[in-house]
mmCIF file of C-alpha atoms in Angstrom:
data_model
loop_
_atom_site.group_PDB
_atom_site.id
_atom_site.type_symbol
_atom_site.label_atom_id
_atom_site.label_comp_id
_atom_site.label_asym_id
_atom_site.label_seq_id
_atom_site.Cartn_x
_atom_site.Cartn_y
_atom_site.Cartn_z
ATOM 1 C CA MET N 96 -46.940 8.955 4.078
ATOM 2 C CA PRO N 97 -45.784 5.589 5.442
ATOM 3 C CA TRP N 98 -42.350 5.303 7.056
ATOM 4 C CA LEU N 99 -39.712 3.597 4.899
ATOM 5 C CA PRO N 100 -36.252 2.384 5.903
ATOM 6 C CA ALA N 101 -33.374 4.484 4.605
ATOM 7 C CA SER N 102 -32.331 1.732 2.207
ATOM 8 C CA ALA N 103 -35.706 1.894 0.488
ATOM 9 C CA SER N 104 -35.001 5.376 -0.835
ATOM 10 C CA ARG N 105 -31.614 4.482 -2.283
ATOM 11 C CA PRO N 106 -31.249 4.363 -6.058
ATOM 12 C CA ALA N 107 -30.904 0.803 -7.326
ATOM 13 C CA ASP N 108 -27.371 1.506 -8.573
ATOM 14 C CA ALA N 109 -26.163 3.124 -5.319
ATOM 15 C CA PRO N 110 -23.079 1.614 -3.630
ATOM 16 C CA HIS N 111 -23.948 -1.203 -1.258
ATOM 17 C CA THR N 112 -21.541 -2.630 1.332
ATOM 18 C CA SER N 113 -21.555 -6.235 2.521
ATOM 19 C CA THR N 114 -19.153 -8.613 4.228
ATOM 20 C CA PHE N 115 -17.290 -10.686 1.653
ATOM 21 C CA ALA N 116 -15.040 -12.577 4.105
ATOM 22 C CA ALA N 117 -14.672 -12.418 7.895
ATOM 23 C CA GLY N 118 -12.642 -14.048 10.640
ATOM 24 C CA LEU N 119 -9.243 -12.614 9.722
ATOM 25 C CA GLU N 120 -6.561 -11.727 12.280
ATOM 26 C CA SER N 121 -4.492 -8.542 11.828
ATOM 27 C CA PRO N 122 -4.576 -8.611 8.012
ATOM 28 C CA TRP N 123 -2.383 -6.201 6.052
ATOM 29 C CA GLY N 124 -2.510 -6.830 2.305
ATOM 30 C CA MET N 125 -4.624 -8.576 -0.309
ATOM 31 C CA GLU N 126 -4.530 -9.355 -4.012
ATOM 32 C CA PHE N 127 -6.972 -11.032 -6.389
ATOM 33 C CA LEU N 128 -5.932 -14.034 -8.435
ATOM 34 C CA PRO N 129 -7.116 -14.255 -12.059
ATOM 35 C CA ASP N 130 -9.705 -16.914 -11.124
ATOM 36 C CA GLY N 131 -11.391 -14.600 -8.599
ATOM 37 C CA ARG N 132 -9.853 -16.032 -5.454
ATOM 38 C CA LEU N 133 -8.291 -13.560 -3.032
ATOM 39 C CA LEU N 134 -4.913 -13.760 -1.292
ATOM 40 C CA VAL N 135 -4.843 -12.111 2.153
ATOM 41 C CA THR N 136 -1.831 -11.666 4.442
ATOM 42 C CA GLU N 137 -1.973 -11.741 8.230
ATOM 43 C CA ARG N 138 0.864 -10.067 10.084
ATOM 44 C CA ALA N 139 1.603 -13.132 12.217
ATOM 45 C CA GLY N 140 3.093 -14.656 9.058
ATOM 46 C CA ARG N 141 0.066 -16.334 7.516
ATOM 47 C CA LEU N 142 -1.086 -16.149 3.903
ATOM 48 C CA ARG N 143 -4.675 -17.233 3.336
ATOM 49 C CA VAL N 144 -6.795 -17.826 0.252
ATOM 50 C CA VAL N 145 -10.447 -16.734 0.132
ATOM 51 C CA ASP N 146 -12.578 -18.509 -2.465
ATOM 52 C CA ALA N 147 -14.204 -16.474 -5.231
ATOM 53 C CA GLN N 148 -17.576 -16.435 -3.454
ATOM 54 C CA GLY N 149 -16.111 -15.311 -0.114
ATOM 55 C CA GLU N 150 -17.498 -18.431 1.551
ATOM 56 C CA ARG N 151 -14.306 -20.203 2.608
ATOM 57 C CA ILE N 152 -10.973 -19.018 4.001
ATOM 58 C CA SER N 153 -8.150 -21.514 3.646
ATOM 59 C CA VAL N 154 -5.756 -22.769 6.261
ATOM 60 C CA PRO N 155 -2.445 -20.874 6.044
ATOM 61 C CA VAL N 156 -0.465 -21.467 2.877
ATOM 62 C CA ALA N 157 2.610 -23.595 3.665
ATOM 63 C CA GLY N 158 6.183 -22.470 3.012
ATOM 64 C CA LEU N 159 6.052 -18.870 4.237
ATOM 65 C CA PRO N 160 9.202 -17.475 5.901
ATOM 66 C CA GLN N 161 9.558 -16.650 9.579
ATOM 67 C CA VAL N 162 8.661 -13.003 10.186
ATOM 68 C CA ASP N 163 9.373 -10.451 12.926
ATOM 69 C CA ARG N 164 5.910 -9.643 14.267
ATOM 70 C CA ARG N 165 6.925 -6.916 16.733
ATOM 71 C CA ASP N 166 4.989 -3.613 16.720
ATOM 72 C CA HIS N 167 3.913 -2.854 13.139
ATOM 73 C CA GLY N 168 5.988 -5.649 11.614
ATOM 74 C CA GLY N 169 5.218 -9.102 10.272
ATOM 75 C CA LEU N 170 3.951 -10.343 6.920
ATOM 76 C CA LEU N 171 2.806 -7.245 5.043
ATOM 77 C CA ASP N 172 1.910 -7.028 1.365
ATOM 78 C CA VAL N 173 1.294 -9.557 -1.376
ATOM 79 C CA THR N 174 0.986 -9.067 -5.113
ATOM 80 C CA ILE N 175 1.170 -11.278 -8.191
ATOM 81 C CA ASP N 176 3.289 -11.301 -11.308
ATOM 82 C CA PRO N 177 1.700 -9.850 -14.484
ATOM 83 C CA ALA N 178 2.226 -13.296 -16.054
ATOM 84 C CA PHE N 179 0.823 -15.177 -13.049
ATOM 85 C CA GLU N 180 -1.399 -17.451 -15.132
ATOM 86 C CA ALA N 181 1.729 -18.812 -16.817
ATOM 87 C CA ASN N 182 4.306 -18.714 -13.996
ATOM 88 C CA ARG N 183 2.218 -18.558 -10.757
ATOM 89 C CA LEU N 184 4.722 -16.161 -9.159
ATOM 90 C CA ILE N 185 3.775 -14.035 -6.166
ATOM 91 C CA TYR N 186 5.711 -11.359 -4.270
ATOM 92 C CA ILE N 187 5.550 -10.711 -0.528
ATOM 93 C CA SER N 188 7.002 -8.119 1.839
ATOM 94 C CA TYR N 189 7.776 -8.799 5.480
ATOM 95 C CA THR N 190 10.057 -7.807 8.345
ATOM 96 C CA LYS N 191 13.002 -10.069 9.075
ATOM 97 C CA ALA N 192 14.860 -9.952 12.396
ATOM 98 C CA GLY N 193 18.627 -9.835 12.650
ATOM 99 C CA ARG N 194 20.708 -12.571 14.194
ATOM 100 C CA GLY N 195 22.712 -12.737 17.411
ATOM 101 C CA ALA N 196 23.574 -9.265 18.674
ATOM 102 C CA GLU N 197 21.347 -7.835 15.922
ATOM 103 C CA ALA N 198 18.229 -9.753 17.021
ATOM 104 C CA HIS N 199 16.597 -6.549 18.318
ATOM 105 C CA ARG N 200 16.819 -5.042 14.834
ATOM 106 C CA ASN N 201 14.966 -5.890 11.641
ATOM 107 C CA GLY N 202 14.743 -4.981 8.012
ATOM 108 C CA LEU N 203 12.049 -4.870 5.355
ATOM 109 C CA THR N 204 12.454 -7.868 3.065
ATOM 110 C CA VAL N 205 10.835 -8.712 -0.274
ATOM 111 C CA ALA N 206 10.692 -12.222 -1.699
ATOM 112 C CA ARG N 207 9.314 -14.064 -4.707
ATOM 113 C CA ALA N 208 7.801 -17.551 -4.682
ATOM 114 C CA ARG N 209 5.668 -19.845 -6.804
ATOM 115 C CA LEU N 210 2.149 -20.576 -5.593
ATOM 116 C CA SER N 211 1.152 -24.198 -6.154
ATOM 117 C CA GLU N 212 -1.754 -25.027 -8.454
ATOM 118 C CA ASP N 213 -3.940 -25.885 -5.468
ATOM 119 C CA ALA N 214 -2.789 -22.685 -3.668
ATOM 120 C CA ARG N 215 -1.860 -24.675 -0.568
ATOM 121 C CA ARG N 216 1.876 -23.979 -0.521
ATOM 122 C CA ILE N 217 4.674 -21.926 -2.022
ATOM 123 C CA ASP N 218 8.049 -23.083 -3.326
ATOM 124 C CA GLN N 219 10.981 -21.677 -5.346
ATOM 125 C CA PHE N 220 11.341 -19.061 -2.605
ATOM 126 C CA LYS N 221 13.880 -16.314 -3.370
ATOM 127 C CA VAL N 222 14.710 -13.103 -1.473
ATOM 128 C CA LEU N 223 14.809 -10.186 -3.923
ATOM 129 C CA PHE N 224 15.464 -7.238 -1.604
ATOM 130 C CA SER N 225 16.697 -6.945 1.970
ATOM 131 C CA GLN N 226 16.935 -3.652 3.845
ATOM 132 C CA THR N 227 20.390 -3.155 5.335
ATOM 133 C CA PRO N 228 21.553 -2.046 7.772
ATOM 134 C CA LYS N 229 18.756 -3.403 9.928
ATOM 135 C CA VAL N 230 17.048 -0.921 12.264
ATOM 136 C CA ALA N 231 16.044 -1.058 15.942
ATOM 137 C CA SER N 232 12.447 -0.068 15.183
ATOM 138 C CA SER N 233 9.352 -1.830 13.871
ATOM 139 C CA GLU N 234 7.378 1.275 12.907
ATOM 140 C CA ASN N 235 7.018 3.347 9.726
ATOM 141 C CA LEU N 236 7.916 0.316 7.658
ATOM 142 C CA GLY N 237 6.316 1.190 4.330
ATOM 143 C CA GLY N 238 6.146 -2.265 2.768
ATOM 144 C CA ARG N 239 3.751 -1.805 -0.153
ATOM 145 C CA LEU N 240 4.520 -3.539 -3.454
ATOM 146 C CA ALA N 241 3.577 -2.570 -7.006
ATOM 147 C CA VAL N 242 4.525 -4.461 -10.168
ATOM 148 C CA SER N 243 4.639 -2.859 -13.598
ATOM 149 C CA ASP N 244 3.765 -4.649 -16.814
ATOM 150 C CA ASP N 245 7.346 -4.184 -18.045
ATOM 151 C CA GLY N 246 8.785 -6.338 -15.271
ATOM 152 C CA HIS N 247 9.727 -3.854 -12.570
ATOM 153 C CA LEU N 248 8.868 -4.253 -8.900
ATOM 154 C CA TYR N 249 8.475 -1.129 -6.767
ATOM 155 C CA VAL N 250 8.878 -1.314 -2.988
ATOM 156 C CA THR N 251 8.027 1.457 -0.529
ATOM 157 C CA VAL N 252 10.358 1.785 2.470
ATOM 158 C CA GLY N 253 9.486 3.945 5.483
ATOM 159 C CA ASP N 254 11.833 6.086 7.575
ATOM 160 C CA ARG N 255 11.393 3.682 10.539
ATOM 161 C CA HIS N 256 10.202 6.393 12.969
ATOM 162 C CA ALA N 257 13.515 7.042 14.724
ATOM 163 C CA VAL N 258 13.721 10.813 15.308
ATOM 164 C CA GLN N 259 17.515 10.801 15.415
ATOM 165 C CA ASP N 260 17.627 9.052 12.028
ATOM 166 C CA ARG N 261 15.032 11.104 10.153
ATOM 167 C CA MET N 262 17.580 12.624 7.811
ATOM 168 C CA ARG N 263 18.368 9.166 6.467
ATOM 169 C CA ALA N 264 15.322 9.717 4.253
ATOM 170 C CA GLN N 265 17.503 12.301 2.473
ATOM 171 C CA ALA N 266 20.653 10.162 2.371
ATOM 172 C CA LEU N 267 21.229 7.892 -0.616
ATOM 173 C CA ALA N 268 23.384 5.566 1.502
ATOM 174 C CA TYR N 269 20.244 4.324 3.287
ATOM 175 C CA TYR N 270 17.037 2.677 2.110
ATOM 176 C CA GLN N 271 14.985 4.425 4.808
ATOM 177 C CA GLY N 272 12.419 6.875 3.417
ATOM 178 C CA LYS N 273 12.744 5.711 -0.179
ATOM 179 C CA THR N 274 10.970 3.958 -2.989
ATOM 180 C CA VAL N 275 12.983 1.124 -4.488
ATOM 181 C CA ARG N 276 12.834 -0.203 -8.048
ATOM 182 C CA ILE N 277 14.153 -3.633 -8.936
ATOM 183 C CA ARG N 278 13.412 -6.196 -11.609
ATOM 184 C CA THR N 279 11.128 -9.059 -10.728
ATOM 185 C CA ASP N 280 14.176 -11.348 -10.555
ATOM 186 C CA GLY N 281 15.785 -9.085 -7.932
ATOM 187 C CA SER N 282 18.384 -7.479 -10.194
ATOM 188 C CA THR N 283 18.876 -3.717 -10.396
ATOM 189 C CA PRO N 284 17.801 -1.932 -13.602
ATOM 190 C CA SER N 285 20.675 -0.074 -15.245
ATOM 191 C CA ASP N 286 18.459 2.979 -15.798
ATOM 192 C CA ASN N 287 17.736 3.550 -12.097
ATOM 193 C CA PRO N 288 18.643 7.165 -11.265
ATOM 194 C CA PHE N 289 21.481 6.559 -8.805
ATOM 195 C CA VAL N 290 23.245 3.613 -10.431
ATOM 196 C CA GLY N 291 26.974 4.331 -10.437
ATOM 197 C CA ARG N 292 26.813 7.181 -7.929
ATOM 198 C CA GLN N 293 29.394 6.678 -5.212
ATOM 199 C CA GLY N 294 27.854 5.748 -1.859
ATOM 200 C CA ALA N 295 24.302 5.511 -3.226
ATOM 201 C CA ARG N 296 22.101 2.429 -3.091
ATOM 202 C CA PRO N 297 21.472 1.589 -6.753
ATOM 203 C CA GLU N 298 17.949 0.248 -6.138
ATOM 204 C CA ILE N 299 16.658 3.669 -4.985
ATOM 205 C CA TRP N 300 14.045 5.238 -7.270
ATOM 206 C CA SER N 301 13.030 8.274 -5.162
ATOM 207 C CA LEU N 302 13.799 9.769 -1.753
ATOM 208 C CA GLY N 303 12.297 11.965 0.960
ATOM 209 C CA HIS N 304 9.366 9.767 2.027
ATOM 210 C CA ARG N 305 8.124 9.219 5.597
ATOM 211 C CA ASN N 306 5.881 6.141 5.708
ATOM 212 C CA PRO N 307 4.531 5.235 2.262
ATOM 213 C CA GLN N 308 1.926 2.491 2.705
ATOM 214 C CA GLY N 309 0.138 2.754 -0.621
ATOM 215 C CA ALA N 310 1.356 2.302 -4.197
ATOM 216 C CA PHE N 311 0.164 1.531 -7.704
ATOM 217 C CA VAL N 312 1.582 1.845 -11.201
ATOM 218 C CA HIS N 313 -0.678 3.868 -13.486
ATOM 219 C CA PRO N 314 -1.783 1.566 -16.334
ATOM 220 C CA ARG N 315 -1.495 4.252 -19.011
ATOM 221 C CA THR N 316 1.489 6.380 -17.941
ATOM 222 C CA GLY N 317 3.573 3.794 -16.095
ATOM 223 C CA GLN N 318 4.063 6.329 -13.298
ATOM 224 C CA LEU N 319 4.266 5.212 -9.685
ATOM 225 C CA TRP N 320 1.649 6.715 -7.365
ATOM 226 C CA VAL N 321 2.261 6.611 -3.616
ATOM 227 C CA ALA N 322 0.218 7.423 -0.496
ATOM 228 C CA GLU N 323 2.221 8.195 2.627
ATOM 229 C CA HIS N 324 1.695 9.091 6.254
ATOM 230 C CA GLY N 325 2.806 12.481 7.481
ATOM 231 C CA PRO N 326 3.638 13.037 11.160
ATOM 232 C CA TRP N 327 0.667 14.836 12.769
ATOM 233 C CA GLY N 328 -1.160 15.856 9.617
ATOM 234 C CA GLY N 329 0.680 16.169 6.350
ATOM 235 C CA ASP N 330 -0.522 12.896 4.812
ATOM 236 C CA GLU N 331 0.230 12.974 1.097
ATOM 237 C CA ILE N 332 -0.404 11.457 -2.290
ATOM 238 C CA ASN N 333 2.559 11.783 -4.617
ATOM 239 C CA ILE N 334 3.191 10.931 -8.235
ATOM 240 C CA VAL N 335 6.684 9.547 -7.898
ATOM 241 C CA ARG N 336 9.107 10.357 -10.680
ATOM 242 C CA LYS N 337 12.568 9.001 -11.306
ATOM 243 C CA GLY N 338 15.203 10.396 -8.946
ATOM 244 C CA ARG N 339 12.952 13.039 -7.389
ATOM 245 C CA ASN N 340 13.062 14.193 -3.764
ATOM 246 C CA TYR N 341 9.697 14.331 -1.953
ATOM 247 C CA GLY N 342 10.939 16.401 0.945
ATOM 248 C CA TRP N 343 10.683 14.507 4.221
ATOM 249 C CA PRO N 344 11.803 15.631 6.781
ATOM 250 C CA VAL N 345 12.993 18.922 5.288
ATOM 251 C CA VAL N 346 9.537 19.979 4.083
ATOM 252 C CA THR N 347 6.165 18.740 5.299
ATOM 253 C CA PHE N 348 2.600 19.904 5.861
ATOM 254 C CA GLY N 349 2.599 18.103 9.223
ATOM 255 C CA CYS N 350 4.015 18.867 12.660
ATOM 256 C CA GLU N 351 5.372 17.007 15.684
ATOM 257 C CA TYR N 352 2.991 14.741 17.547
ATOM 258 C CA THR N 353 1.460 16.132 20.771
ATOM 259 C CA THR N 354 3.125 19.560 20.644
ATOM 260 C CA CYS N 355 2.657 20.307 16.932
ATOM 261 C CA ALA N 356 6.069 21.943 16.951
ATOM 262 C CA ARG N 357 7.278 22.962 13.532
ATOM 263 C CA LEU N 358 9.159 20.373 11.506
ATOM 264 C CA GLY N 359 11.830 21.080 8.948
ATOM 265 C CA GLU N 360 12.010 24.259 6.904
ATOM 266 C CA GLY N 361 8.374 24.745 5.949
ATOM 267 C CA THR N 362 6.078 23.279 3.329
ATOM 268 C CA SER N 363 8.127 23.829 0.176
ATOM 269 C CA LYS N 364 11.691 24.171 -1.008
ATOM 270 C CA PRO N 365 13.319 24.341 -4.446
ATOM 271 C CA GLY N 366 14.389 20.919 -5.618
ATOM 272 C CA MET N 367 11.747 19.129 -3.566
ATOM 273 C CA GLU N 368 8.467 17.907 -5.021
ATOM 274 C CA ALA N 369 5.056 19.113 -3.837
ATOM 275 C CA PRO N 370 2.394 16.449 -3.246
ATOM 276 C CA LEU N 371 -0.527 16.049 -5.616
ATOM 277 C CA THR N 372 -2.777 16.491 -2.586
ATOM 278 C CA HIS N 373 -2.364 16.459 1.189
ATOM 279 C CA TRP N 374 -4.416 16.409 4.401
ATOM 280 C CA GLY N 375 -4.073 18.649 7.443
ATOM 281 C CA ARG N 376 -4.396 17.665 11.079
ATOM 282 C CA PRO N 377 -5.293 15.155 12.333
ATOM 283 C CA GLY N 378 -4.828 13.410 8.982
ATOM 284 C CA ILE N 379 -6.278 10.173 7.647
ATOM 285 C CA ALA N 380 -3.273 7.795 7.978
ATOM 286 C CA PRO N 381 -3.543 6.581 4.362
ATOM 287 C CA SER N 382 -3.121 2.909 3.556
ATOM 288 C CA ASN N 383 -3.240 1.631 -0.008
ATOM 289 C CA LEU N 384 -4.613 3.454 -3.034
ATOM 290 C CA ILE N 385 -5.924 2.369 -6.433
ATOM 291 C CA LEU N 386 -7.037 3.864 -9.720
ATOM 292 C CA TYR N 387 -10.617 2.763 -10.372
ATOM 293 C CA THR N 388 -11.143 1.441 -13.916
ATOM 294 C CA GLY N 389 -14.190 -0.793 -13.400
ATOM 295 C CA ASP N 390 -17.678 -0.851 -14.877
ATOM 296 C CA GLN N 391 -19.865 -1.183 -11.786
ATOM 297 C CA PHE N 392 -19.519 2.513 -10.959
ATOM 298 C CA PRO N 393 -19.011 4.409 -14.227
ATOM 299 C CA GLN N 394 -19.331 7.712 -12.364
ATOM 300 C CA TRP N 395 -16.158 6.810 -10.454
ATOM 301 C CA ARG N 396 -14.080 5.607 -13.389
ATOM 302 C CA GLY N 397 -10.738 7.427 -13.417
ATOM 303 C CA SER N 398 -10.927 8.379 -9.736
ATOM 304 C CA VAL N 399 -8.259 7.414 -7.225
ATOM 305 C CA PHE N 400 -9.424 5.733 -4.020
ATOM 306 C CA VAL N 401 -7.313 5.716 -0.861
ATOM 307 C CA GLY N 402 -8.040 3.909 2.403
ATOM 308 C CA GLY N 403 -7.876 5.679 5.752
ATOM 309 C CA LEU N 404 -6.690 3.985 8.942
ATOM 310 C CA ALA N 405 -7.139 6.811 11.447
ATOM 311 C CA GLY N 406 -9.727 8.360 9.137
ATOM 312 C CA LYS N 407 -11.820 5.148 9.082
ATOM 313 C CA ALA N 408 -13.150 5.912 5.619
ATOM 314 C CA VAL N 409 -12.266 5.706 1.945
ATOM 315 C CA TRP N 410 -11.417 8.918 0.121
ATOM 316 C CA ARG N 411 -12.379 9.287 -3.514
ATOM 317 C CA ILE N 412 -10.176 11.735 -5.373
ATOM 318 C CA GLU N 413 -11.656 13.075 -8.587
ATOM 319 C CA LEU N 414 -9.133 14.183 -11.183
ATOM 320 C CA ALA N 415 -9.060 16.467 -14.199
ATOM 321 C CA GLY N 416 -6.299 17.327 -16.648
ATOM 322 C CA SER N 417 -4.196 14.642 -18.306
ATOM 323 C CA ASP N 418 -3.071 11.271 -16.979
ATOM 324 C CA ALA N 419 0.503 12.542 -16.791
ATOM 325 C CA LEU N 420 -0.368 15.911 -15.201
ATOM 326 C CA PRO N 421 -3.587 15.413 -13.233
ATOM 327 C CA ILE N 422 -5.321 18.032 -11.117
ATOM 328 C CA VAL N 423 -7.392 17.236 -8.039
ATOM 329 C CA VAL N 424 -10.835 18.792 -8.424
ATOM 330 C CA ARG N 425 -12.703 17.067 -5.596
ATOM 331 C CA ARG N 426 -12.209 14.845 -2.562
ATOM 332 C CA GLU N 427 -14.974 13.029 -0.739
ATOM 333 C CA ALA N 428 -15.007 10.603 2.187
ATOM 334 C CA LEU N 429 -17.037 7.427 1.650
ATOM 335 C CA PHE N 430 -18.120 4.477 3.810
ATOM 336 C CA SER N 431 -17.348 6.214 7.109
ATOM 337 C CA GLU N 432 -20.515 4.563 8.443
ATOM 338 C CA LEU N 433 -18.521 1.325 8.643
ATOM 339 C CA GLY N 434 -16.441 2.838 11.431
ATOM 340 C CA GLU N 435 -13.509 0.580 10.532
ATOM 341 C CA ARG N 436 -9.841 1.104 9.722
ATOM 342 C CA ILE N 437 -9.268 0.549 6.008
ATOM 343 C CA ARG N 438 -5.970 -1.299 5.667
ATOM 344 C CA ASP N 439 -6.082 -2.136 1.947
ATOM 345 C CA ILE N 440 -8.312 -1.464 -1.038
ATOM 346 C CA ARG N 441 -8.575 -3.307 -4.351
ATOM 347 C CA GLN N 442 -10.747 -3.415 -7.445
ATOM 348 C CA GLY N 443 -12.254 -6.861 -7.863
ATOM 349 C CA PRO N 444 -12.719 -8.875 -11.056
ATOM 350 C CA ASP N 445 -16.409 -7.901 -10.931
ATOM 351 C CA GLY N 446 -15.554 -4.189 -11.009
ATOM 352 C CA GLY N 447 -16.530 -3.699 -7.371
ATOM 353 C CA LEU N 448 -14.387 -2.244 -4.613
ATOM 354 C CA TYR N 449 -13.018 -4.496 -1.890
ATOM 355 C CA LEU N 450 -11.921 -3.029 1.435
ATOM 356 C CA LEU N 451 -9.708 -4.842 3.938
ATOM 357 C CA THR N 452 -10.286 -3.761 7.544
ATOM 358 C CA ASP N 453 -7.889 -4.591 10.363
ATOM 359 C CA GLY N 454 -9.715 -3.927 13.633
ATOM 360 C CA GLU N 455 -11.421 -6.334 16.017
ATOM 361 C CA ARG N 456 -13.873 -7.280 13.247
ATOM 362 C CA ALA N 457 -11.169 -7.661 10.607
ATOM 363 C CA ARG N 458 -12.855 -8.569 7.342
ATOM 364 C CA VAL N 459 -13.096 -7.950 3.624
ATOM 365 C CA VAL N 460 -15.961 -5.611 2.713
ATOM 366 C CA ARG N 461 -17.398 -5.699 -0.802
ATOM 367 C CA VAL N 462 -18.737 -2.478 -2.309
ATOM 368 C CA SER N 463 -21.076 -3.169 -5.220
ATOM 369 C CA ARG N 464 -24.055 -1.617 -6.955
ATOM 370 C CA GLY N 465 -27.324 -2.437 -5.294
ATOM 371 C CA ASP N 466 -28.773 -3.762 -8.537
ATOM 372 C CA ALA N 467 -25.713 -5.989 -9.038
ATOM 373 C CA LEU N 468 -26.894 -8.016 -6.041
ATOM 374 C CA LEU N 469 -30.359 -8.681 -7.444
#
């Protein structure tokens, strides 16, 4: 029998990976425009536009704010308004340094702007959310954005990795370790769970998070799904419900770095929500996650995909049960042969998967059916 390359034995409809766009520098987030072009952020404060064929990457879009690039900070996520084709509004998250004596501190900031018709600049810039007080740390930032069709903008905010301040994730006076819900004009919805509570930040939607770097709004239930980093192990996916407490740092499936000393009070406690699924040590360091609804891979429709930074793979999570009360029936790691950190993941207009990697070969990888390339 003659020798054949491994690719020759693949089914024609098997997933195929290829470079869609390369030459990026420390990218963090991406979002498709309705015309097939792709917005990509770079942490140094640059927003670039990749053409629909992946052949050209633009010069940086003009009008972006100054960002604090220290450690994990900089320009982070980007997403578009549900009515983008009419209003051309985009949303960005970034870290903003303090002034004067506060220059060593920063805060997560979210802004809205209008992208010009030629996508070369932004204007009508408006800050919608600013984390205060600012923090002397540029780690565990969170920073993921998710917009719902009914005009709400969700923002994930990390605990900022200061051991002495961990319990701020449980305190409603602080944004650290929370998800935030605002309207797309920056105002606070009157039905947020802690509106009117003395000492509470009214924008808070949920509490008890460590470093949530992934988020989407389920298209059928309207529920917010979040992926978050544990400490050493204990990475989680949570379905985030109004006013609920997700435990950190009181309960966790992780442990302290290096020593693996016990953290908190165990893995569960009344009044604190259990994750939909979690990973043990060493963990995957989850980035963004999506619900796959495309046509290229019908066998994957309805699965959740989450990128892994430390895990250097994409995890497919197969679900059963209802949309509102799903059950995880299977998890599988995919595309580990790339050997790259997966910083973001999106479903493209063509129904393929698009992976943003952030290592030395930072690029956008397209995952498509083999026969779709013929």
